[in-house]
mmCIF file of C-alpha atoms in Angstrom:
data_model
loop_
_atom_site.group_PDB
_atom_site.id
_atom_site.type_symbol
_atom_site.label_atom_id
_atom_site.label_comp_id
_atom_site.label_asym_id
_atom_site.label_seq_id
_atom_site.Cartn_x
_atom_site.Cartn_y
_atom_site.Cartn_z
ATOM 1 C CA MET Y 1 94.349 84.097 112.126
ATOM 2 C CA ARG Y 2 92.750 81.751 114.274
ATOM 3 C CA SER Y 3 90.741 83.669 116.979
ATOM 4 C CA LEU Y 4 88.859 87.126 117.244
ATOM 5 C CA GLU Y 5 91.652 88.085 119.805
ATOM 6 C CA GLU Y 6 94.489 87.357 117.039
ATOM 7 C CA LEU Y 7 92.913 89.065 114.453
ATOM 8 C CA GLY Y 8 91.643 91.999 117.063
ATOM 9 C CA ARG Y 9 95.283 92.352 118.155
ATOM 10 C CA PHE Y 10 96.492 92.753 114.511
ATOM 11 C CA ILE Y 11 93.701 95.557 113.880
ATOM 12 C CA ARG Y 12 94.670 97.530 117.122
ATOM 13 C CA GLY Y 13 98.100 96.946 115.967
ATOM 14 C CA GLU Y 14 97.569 98.408 112.465
ATOM 15 C CA ARG Y 15 95.628 101.092 113.603
ATOM 16 C CA LYS Y 16 98.103 102.109 116.209
ATOM 17 C CA SER Y 17 100.851 102.071 113.188
ATOM 18 C CA GLN Y 18 98.933 104.428 111.821
ATOM 19 C CA LYS Y 19 99.040 106.772 114.246
ATOM 20 C CA LEU Y 20 94.894 106.714 115.050
ATOM 21 C CA ALA Y 21 93.210 107.257 117.522
ATOM 22 C CA ILE Y 22 90.306 104.676 118.102
ATOM 23 C CA ASP Y 23 87.716 107.180 117.909
ATOM 24 C CA ASP Y 24 89.089 108.991 114.354
ATOM 25 C CA ALA Y 25 89.703 105.327 113.019
ATOM 26 C CA ALA Y 26 86.150 105.360 113.844
ATOM 27 C CA GLY Y 27 84.577 108.006 112.175
ATOM 28 C CA LEU Y 28 87.050 108.242 109.731
ATOM 29 C CA ILE Y 29 85.791 105.008 108.343
ATOM 30 C CA GLY Y 30 82.015 105.168 109.329
ATOM 31 C CA VAL Y 31 81.465 102.833 112.377
ATOM 32 C CA SER Y 32 80.861 103.628 115.825
ATOM 33 C CA PRO Y 33 83.806 103.483 118.267
ATOM 34 C CA ASP Y 34 82.078 100.959 119.955
ATOM 35 C CA SER Y 35 82.028 98.434 117.156
ATOM 36 C CA PHE Y 36 85.795 98.868 116.697
ATOM 37 C CA SER Y 37 86.858 98.660 120.072
ATOM 38 C CA ARG Y 38 84.833 95.733 120.422
ATOM 39 C CA LEU Y 39 86.739 94.476 117.720
ATOM 40 C CA GLU Y 40 89.926 95.398 118.755
ATOM 41 C CA ARG Y 41 89.254 93.059 121.975
ATOM 42 C CA GLY Y 42 88.163 90.198 120.140
ATOM 43 C CA VAL Y 43 84.361 90.733 121.307
ATOM 44 C CA GLY Y 44 82.387 88.660 118.987
ATOM 45 C CA GLY Y 45 78.927 90.930 117.835
ATOM 46 C CA VAL Y 46 80.778 92.919 115.224
ATOM 47 C CA GLY Y 47 78.994 92.439 112.030
ATOM 48 C CA SER Y 48 80.797 90.919 108.906
ATOM 49 C CA ASP Y 49 79.692 94.274 106.990
ATOM 50 C CA ARG Y 50 81.645 96.363 110.164
ATOM 51 C CA LEU Y 51 84.832 93.991 109.510
ATOM 52 C CA LEU Y 52 84.601 94.171 106.221
ATOM 53 C CA ALA Y 53 84.755 98.066 106.304
ATOM 54 C CA ILE Y 54 87.003 98.254 109.189
ATOM 55 C CA LEU Y 55 89.687 96.260 107.141
ATOM 56 C CA ASP Y 56 88.850 98.258 104.184
ATOM 57 C CA GLY Y 57 89.349 102.197 106.101
ATOM 58 C CA LEU Y 58 92.720 100.655 107.622
ATOM 59 C CA GLY Y 59 93.861 99.651 103.970
ATOM 60 C CA LEU Y 60 93.981 95.646 104.684
ATOM 61 C CA GLU Y 61 92.388 93.262 103.059
ATOM 62 C CA LEU Y 62 90.807 89.718 104.030
ATOM 63 C CA VAL Y 63 91.634 86.402 102.282
ATOM 64 C CA ILE Y 64 90.963 83.029 102.759
ATOM 65 C CA ARG Y 65 92.500 80.167 101.995
ATOM 66 C CA ARG Y 66 92.012 76.419 102.725
ATOM 67 C CA LYS Y 67 93.939 75.301 105.792
ATOM 68 C CA HIS Y 68 96.884 72.558 105.257
ATOM 69 C CA SER Y 69 95.885 69.460 106.554
ATOM 70 C CA GLY Y 70 98.343 66.841 108.489
ATOM 71 C CA PRO Y 71 101.658 68.061 109.961
ATOM 72 C CA PRO Y 72 103.590 70.588 108.570
ATOM 73 C CA THR Y 73 105.772 70.093 105.717
ATOM 74 C CA GLN Y 74 109.856 69.467 106.468
ATOM 75 C CA VAL Y 75 112.765 69.367 104.453
ATOM 76 C CA ILE Y 76 115.780 67.578 105.296
ATOM 77 C CA GLU Y 77 118.537 68.211 103.943
ATOM 78 C CA THR Y 78 121.203 65.603 103.481
ATOM 79 C CA LYS Y 79 124.583 65.749 102.723
ATOM 80 C CA SER Y 80 126.986 62.739 101.237
ATOM 81 C CA ILE Y 81 130.420 62.884 103.016
ATOM 82 C CA ARG Y 82 133.461 60.977 100.670
ATOM 83 C CA SER Y 83 136.668 59.498 102.336
#
């Protein structure tokens, strides 16, 4: 994920795939519907504790890895042609 908006879209998609209304999901997880909504809209101000609770409640986990530096690796296959 590279932005809060992208994270929010992903979380909204996951909630909807589980057929949960935002109020129901918030109630099950124990966060306010406002916090849930702000996160889904990519608006700042949602605490890390709430973010982690929402992810956990939806069956998701946060994985952090180093960014790949430099251009993407490109694999080029070559074939020799014999006459």
